[in-house]
Amino acid sequence: DAGMRVFSWRNLPEIYRLWASGRPVTWAEHHQWFRRVLESPVHLLWIVAIPVDEVFNAAGSCYLIGIVHLDFEDPPAAWVSIYLTPGHTGKGYGPDAIRQACAQGFARWPEMSQASALIRGDNLPSIKSFRKAGFQFPNEIPYWCGASLYRKDVTSAVAGRQNEDGT
């Protein structure tokens, strides 16, 4: 079941230590959140999947590696959150998932003018992923940092995956 899989991922120490609460969530907390997200027209949630052949060199299926979520409860910005399971960061999956989620959010909600993220300053994989996805950060990264991608900039950010050197 997807809810149980997302719950188990969310409670991995490598993931929860980087969230605002810094702690695992209970099943009751997760179940309430997951149900609300799935039933709400102002939330979009995707399971991030990669082809099995990228992991096991076998074609025909997908390997599930995390989630990306858009929260549009506070227009005109949608809040973006993402996590990937250990071993799947730094490979371009995060920026791709963020770009695709933002593109779908901009398409679904015409009044959405920006996608925003609030990231811990010590969460370097997320900072790198959001930068590669086209998000703009302030000059200095404090303990918590905000990043935004604006509708007018989404065409170039979604156009394609950047290489490690930013090209």
Tab-separated table of N, CA, C and O in Angstrom, residues 24-85:
chain	number	residue	atom	x	y	z
A	24	PRO	N	10.504	11.232	13.874
A	24	PRO	CA	9.581	10.389	13.107
A	24	PRO	C	8.140	10.820	13.375
A	24	PRO	O	7.855	11.479	14.385
A	25	VAL	N	7.237	10.459	12.478
A	25	VAL	CA	5.819	10.725	12.689
A	25	VAL	C	5.137	9.427	13.110
A	25	VAL	O	5.607	8.332	12.788
A	26	THR	N	4.037	9.563	13.825
A	26	THR	CA	3.260	8.385	14.206
A	26	THR	C	2.401	7.964	13.019
A	26	THR	O	2.171	8.740	12.084
A	27	TRP	N	1.911	6.721	13.081
A	27	TRP	CA	1.023	6.251	12.024
A	27	TRP	C	-0.224	7.129	11.958
A	27	TRP	O	-0.686	7.481	10.875
A	28	ALA	N	-0.765	7.532	13.106
A	28	ALA	CA	-1.970	8.370	13.125
A	28	ALA	C	-1.712	9.717	12.444
A	28	ALA	O	-2.532	10.186	11.647
A	29	GLU	N	-0.570	10.343	12.721
A	29	GLU	CA	-0.224	11.614	12.078
A	29	GLU	C	-0.088	11.433	10.570
A	29	GLU	O	-0.613	12.231	9.790
A	30	HIS	N	0.623	10.398	10.191
A	30	HIS	CA	0.838	10.153	8.767
A	30	HIS	C	-0.475	9.849	8.059
A	30	HIS	O	-0.746	10.400	6.985
A	31	HIS	N	-1.274	8.971	8.630
A	31	HIS	CA	-2.537	8.577	8.001
A	31	HIS	C	-3.434	9.795	7.794
A	31	HIS	O	-4.030	9.963	6.723
A	32	GLN	N	-3.526	10.660	8.796
A	32	GLN	CA	-4.338	11.881	8.675
A	32	GLN	C	-3.801	12.772	7.557
A	32	GLN	O	-4.557	13.266	6.718
A	33	TRP	N	-2.487	12.992	7.514
A	33	TRP	CA	-1.878	13.822	6.478
A	33	TRP	C	-2.081	13.199	5.099
A	33	TRP	O	-2.491	13.880	4.161
A	34	PHE	N	-1.783	11.918	4.965
A	34	PHE	CA	-1.852	11.242	3.673
A	34	PHE	C	-3.273	11.281	3.117
A	34	PHE	O	-3.481	11.595	1.935
A	35	ARG	N	-4.238	11.006	3.954
A	35	ARG	CA	-5.641	11.031	3.512
A	35	ARG	C	-6.057	12.432	3.078
A	35	ARG	O	-6.688	12.615	2.039
A	36	ARG	N	-5.659	13.440	3.876
A	36	ARG	CA	-5.992	14.836	3.536
A	36	ARG	C	-5.380	15.222	2.195
A	36	ARG	O	-6.026	15.845	1.351
A	37	VAL	N	-4.128	14.860	1.971
A	37	VAL	CA	-3.432	15.196	0.730
A	37	VAL	C	-4.106	14.520	-0.468
A	37	VAL	O	-4.328	15.151	-1.504
A	38	LEU	N	-4.436	13.254	-0.337
A	38	LEU	CA	-5.039	12.536	-1.450
A	38	LEU	C	-6.452	13.018	-1.780
A	38	LEU	O	-6.873	12.954	-2.937
A	39	GLU	N	-7.176	13.522	-0.784
A	39	GLU	CA	-8.561	13.937	-1.002
A	39	GLU	C	-8.708	15.424	-1.337
A	39	GLU	O	-9.778	15.859	-1.723
A	40	SER	N	-7.657	16.184	-1.206
A	40	SER	CA	-7.740	17.634	-1.355
A	40	SER	C	-7.418	18.098	-2.771
A	40	SER	O	-6.431	17.662	-3.362
A	41	PRO	N	-8.194	19.053	-3.300
A	41	PRO	CA	-7.882	19.604	-4.621
A	41	PRO	C	-6.703	20.589	-4.609
A	41	PRO	O	-6.259	21.022	-5.662
A	42	VAL	N	-6.193	20.939	-3.428
A	42	VAL	CA	-5.074	21.881	-3.345
A	42	VAL	C	-3.760	21.184	-2.995
A	42	VAL	O	-2.796	21.830	-2.597
A	43	HIS	N	-3.730	19.875	-3.147
A	43	HIS	CA	-2.514	19.100	-2.925
A	43	HIS	C	-2.302	18.172	-4.115
A	43	HIS	O	-3.254	17.616	-4.658
A	44	LEU	N	-1.053	18.013	-4.497
A	44	LEU	CA	-0.666	17.017	-5.489
A	44	LEU	C	0.494	16.230	-4.893
A	44	LEU	O	1.419	16.807	-4.318
A	45	LEU	N	0.436	14.916	-5.014
A	45	LEU	CA	1.469	14.049	-4.466
A	45	LEU	C	1.835	13.009	-5.510
A	45	LEU	O	0.961	12.390	-6.119
A	46	TRP	N	3.135	12.850	-5.743
A	46	TRP	CA	3.619	11.846	-6.674
A	46	TRP	C	4.621	10.946	-5.971
A	46	TRP	O	5.411	11.403	-5.156
A	47	ILE	N	4.593	9.679	-6.338
A	47	ILE	CA	5.651	8.760	-5.947
A	47	ILE	C	6.715	8.869	-7.044
A	47	ILE	O	6.411	8.756	-8.228
A	48	VAL	N	7.950	9.123	-6.647
A	48	VAL	CA	9.046	9.234	-7.604
A	48	VAL	C	9.502	7.822	-7.950
A	48	VAL	O	9.804	7.017	-7.057
A	49	ALA	N	9.525	7.526	-9.235
A	49	ALA	CA	9.891	6.190	-9.700
A	49	ALA	C	10.949	6.294	-10.795
A	49	ALA	O	10.959	7.252	-11.561
A	50	ILE	N	11.815	5.317	-10.820
A	50	ILE	CA	12.817	5.228	-11.873
A	50	ILE	C	12.695	3.840	-12.514
A	50	ILE	O	12.232	2.900	-11.864
A	51	PRO	N	13.099	3.704	-13.761
A	51	PRO	CA	13.032	2.381	-14.398
A	51	PRO	C	13.882	1.358	-13.645
A	51	PRO	O	14.975	1.669	-13.172
A	52	VAL	N	13.359	0.164	-13.514
A	52	VAL	CA	14.079	-0.898	-12.810
A	52	VAL	C	15.452	-1.134	-13.413
A	52	VAL	O	16.416	-1.387	-12.698
A	53	ASP	N	15.575	-1.002	-14.730
A	53	ASP	CA	16.868	-1.280	-15.354
A	53	ASP	C	17.966	-0.320	-14.902
A	53	ASP	O	19.139	-0.634	-14.998
A	54	GLU	N	17.580	0.858	-14.361
A	54	GLU	CA	18.589	1.769	-13.820
A	54	GLU	C	19.122	1.267	-12.488
A	54	GLU	O	20.182	1.672	-12.048
A	55	VAL	N	18.378	0.379	-11.823
A	55	VAL	CA	18.780	-0.125	-10.518
A	55	VAL	C	19.299	-1.555	-10.605
A	55	VAL	O	20.358	-1.881	-10.100
A	56	PHE	N	18.516	-2.404	-11.263
A	56	PHE	CA	18.828	-3.837	-11.281
A	56	PHE	C	19.196	-4.371	-12.659
A	56	PHE	O	19.321	-5.571	-12.843
A	57	ASN	N	19.307	-3.506	-13.645
A	57	ASN	CA	19.628	-3.916	-15.005
A	57	ASN	C	18.607	-4.924	-15.550
A	57	ASN	O	18.957	-5.908	-16.183
A	58	ALA	N	17.337	-4.665	-15.232
A	58	ALA	CA	16.240	-5.506	-15.722
A	58	ALA	C	15.111	-4.594	-16.169
A	58	ALA	O	14.689	-3.719	-15.424
A	59	ALA	N	14.624	-4.764	-17.363
A	59	ALA	CA	13.605	-3.881	-17.924
A	59	ALA	C	12.200	-4.313	-17.517
A	59	ALA	O	11.978	-5.437	-17.094
A	60	GLY	N	11.241	-3.371	-17.652
A	60	GLY	CA	9.844	-3.722	-17.560
A	60	GLY	C	9.068	-3.170	-16.387
A	60	GLY	O	7.866	-3.305	-16.346
A	61	SER	N	9.706	-2.557	-15.420
A	61	SER	CA	8.966	-2.073	-14.259
A	61	SER	C	9.656	-0.825	-13.705
A	61	SER	O	10.638	-0.356	-14.252
A	62	CYS	N	9.111	-0.323	-12.606
A	62	CYS	CA	9.676	0.862	-11.961
A	62	CYS	C	10.098	0.534	-10.534
A	62	CYS	O	9.512	-0.322	-9.876
A	63	TYR	N	11.089	1.259	-10.079
A	63	TYR	CA	11.590	1.166	-8.719
A	63	TYR	C	11.212	2.470	-8.028
A	63	TYR	O	11.529	3.554	-8.526
A	64	LEU	N	10.505	2.395	-6.907
A	64	LEU	CA	9.997	3.576	-6.212
A	64	LEU	C	11.057	4.102	-5.260
A	64	LEU	O	11.603	3.339	-4.450
A	65	ILE	N	11.333	5.418	-5.352
A	65	ILE	CA	12.466	5.964	-4.588
A	65	ILE	C	12.129	7.170	-3.726
A	65	ILE	O	13.022	7.713	-3.077
A	66	GLY	N	10.891	7.629	-3.689
A	66	GLY	CA	10.573	8.773	-2.845
A	66	GLY	C	9.280	9.440	-3.247
A	66	GLY	O	8.479	8.877	-4.000
A	67	ILE	N	9.077	10.652	-2.730
A	67	ILE	CA	7.868	11.420	-3.060
A	67	ILE	C	8.220	12.875	-3.358
A	67	ILE	O	9.250	13.389	-2.933
A	68	VAL	N	7.326	13.521	-4.091
A	68	VAL	CA	7.340	14.974	-4.257
A	68	VAL	C	5.899	15.429	-4.065
A	68	VAL	O	4.959	14.765	-4.500
A	69	HIS	N	5.730	16.540	-3.352
A	69	HIS	CA	4.412	17.009	-2.937
A	69	HIS	C	4.291	18.507	-3.188
A	69	HIS	O	5.220	19.261	-2.903
A	70	LEU	N	3.167	18.928	-3.739
A	70	LEU	CA	2.845	20.347	-3.878
A	70	LEU	C	1.654	20.661	-2.985
A	70	LEU	O	0.655	19.938	-3.000
A	71	ASP	N	1.761	21.737	-2.229
A	71	ASP	CA	0.708	22.206	-1.329
A	71	ASP	C	0.319	23.602	-1.789
A	71	ASP	O	1.119	24.539	-1.714
A	72	PHE	N	-0.898	23.745	-2.294
A	72	PHE	CA	-1.376	25.033	-2.822
A	72	PHE	C	-2.467	25.614	-1.918
A	72	PHE	O	-3.408	26.236	-2.366
A	73	GLU	N	-2.331	25.439	-0.604
A	73	GLU	CA	-3.305	25.961	0.349
A	73	GLU	C	-3.179	27.465	0.536
A	73	GLU	O	-4.081	28.096	1.082
A	74	ASP	N	-2.058	28.049	0.119
A	74	ASP	CA	-1.809	29.469	0.363
A	74	ASP	C	-1.413	30.164	-0.941
A	74	ASP	O	-0.272	30.575	-1.111
A	75	PRO	N	-2.383	30.302	-1.897
A	75	PRO	CA	-2.060	30.941	-3.179
A	75	PRO	C	-1.499	32.343	-2.975
A	75	PRO	O	-1.803	32.978	-1.979
A	76	PRO	N	-0.687	32.849	-3.889
A	76	PRO	CA	-0.417	32.322	-5.219
A	76	PRO	C	0.763	31.357	-5.283
A	76	PRO	O	1.124	30.902	-6.355
A	77	ALA	N	1.368	31.023	-4.117
A	77	ALA	CA	2.525	30.117	-4.130
A	77	ALA	C	2.099	28.707	-3.743
A	77	ALA	O	1.231	28.520	-2.901
A	78	ALA	N	2.732	27.737	-4.347
A	78	ALA	CA	2.596	26.344	-3.930
A	78	ALA	C	3.890	25.959	-3.231
A	78	ALA	O	4.982	26.310	-3.699
A	79	TRP	N	3.789	25.262	-2.136
A	79	TRP	CA	4.961	24.805	-1.403
A	79	TRP	C	5.353	23.429	-1.908
A	79	TRP	O	4.510	22.550	-2.057
A	80	VAL	N	6.626	23.269	-2.174
A	80	VAL	CA	7.152	22.017	-2.715
A	80	VAL	C	7.953	21.317	-1.631
A	80	VAL	O	8.773	21.937	-0.958
A	81	SER	N	7.708	20.024	-1.479
A	81	SER	CA	8.561	19.217	-0.603
A	81	SER	C	8.892	17.924	-1.334
A	81	SER	O	8.125	17.450	-2.170
A	82	ILE	N	10.041	17.392	-1.017
A	82	ILE	CA	10.509	16.173	-1.681
A	82	ILE	C	11.406	15.417	-0.722
A	82	ILE	O	12.076	16.015	0.119
A	83	TYR	N	11.370	14.115	-0.825
A	83	TYR	CA	12.436	13.306	-0.249
A	83	TYR	C	12.632	12.063	-1.091
A	83	TYR	O	11.704	11.542	-1.689
A	84	LEU	N	13.886	11.679	-1.175
A	84	LEU	CA	14.279	10.468	-1.887
A	84	LEU	C	14.929	9.524	-0.890
A	84	LEU	O	15.601	9.970	0.041
A	85	THR	N	14.734	8.248	-1.101
A	85	THR	CA	15.302	7.268	-0.193
A	85	THR	C	16.829	7.257	-0.307
A	85	THR	O	17.384	7.656	-1.332
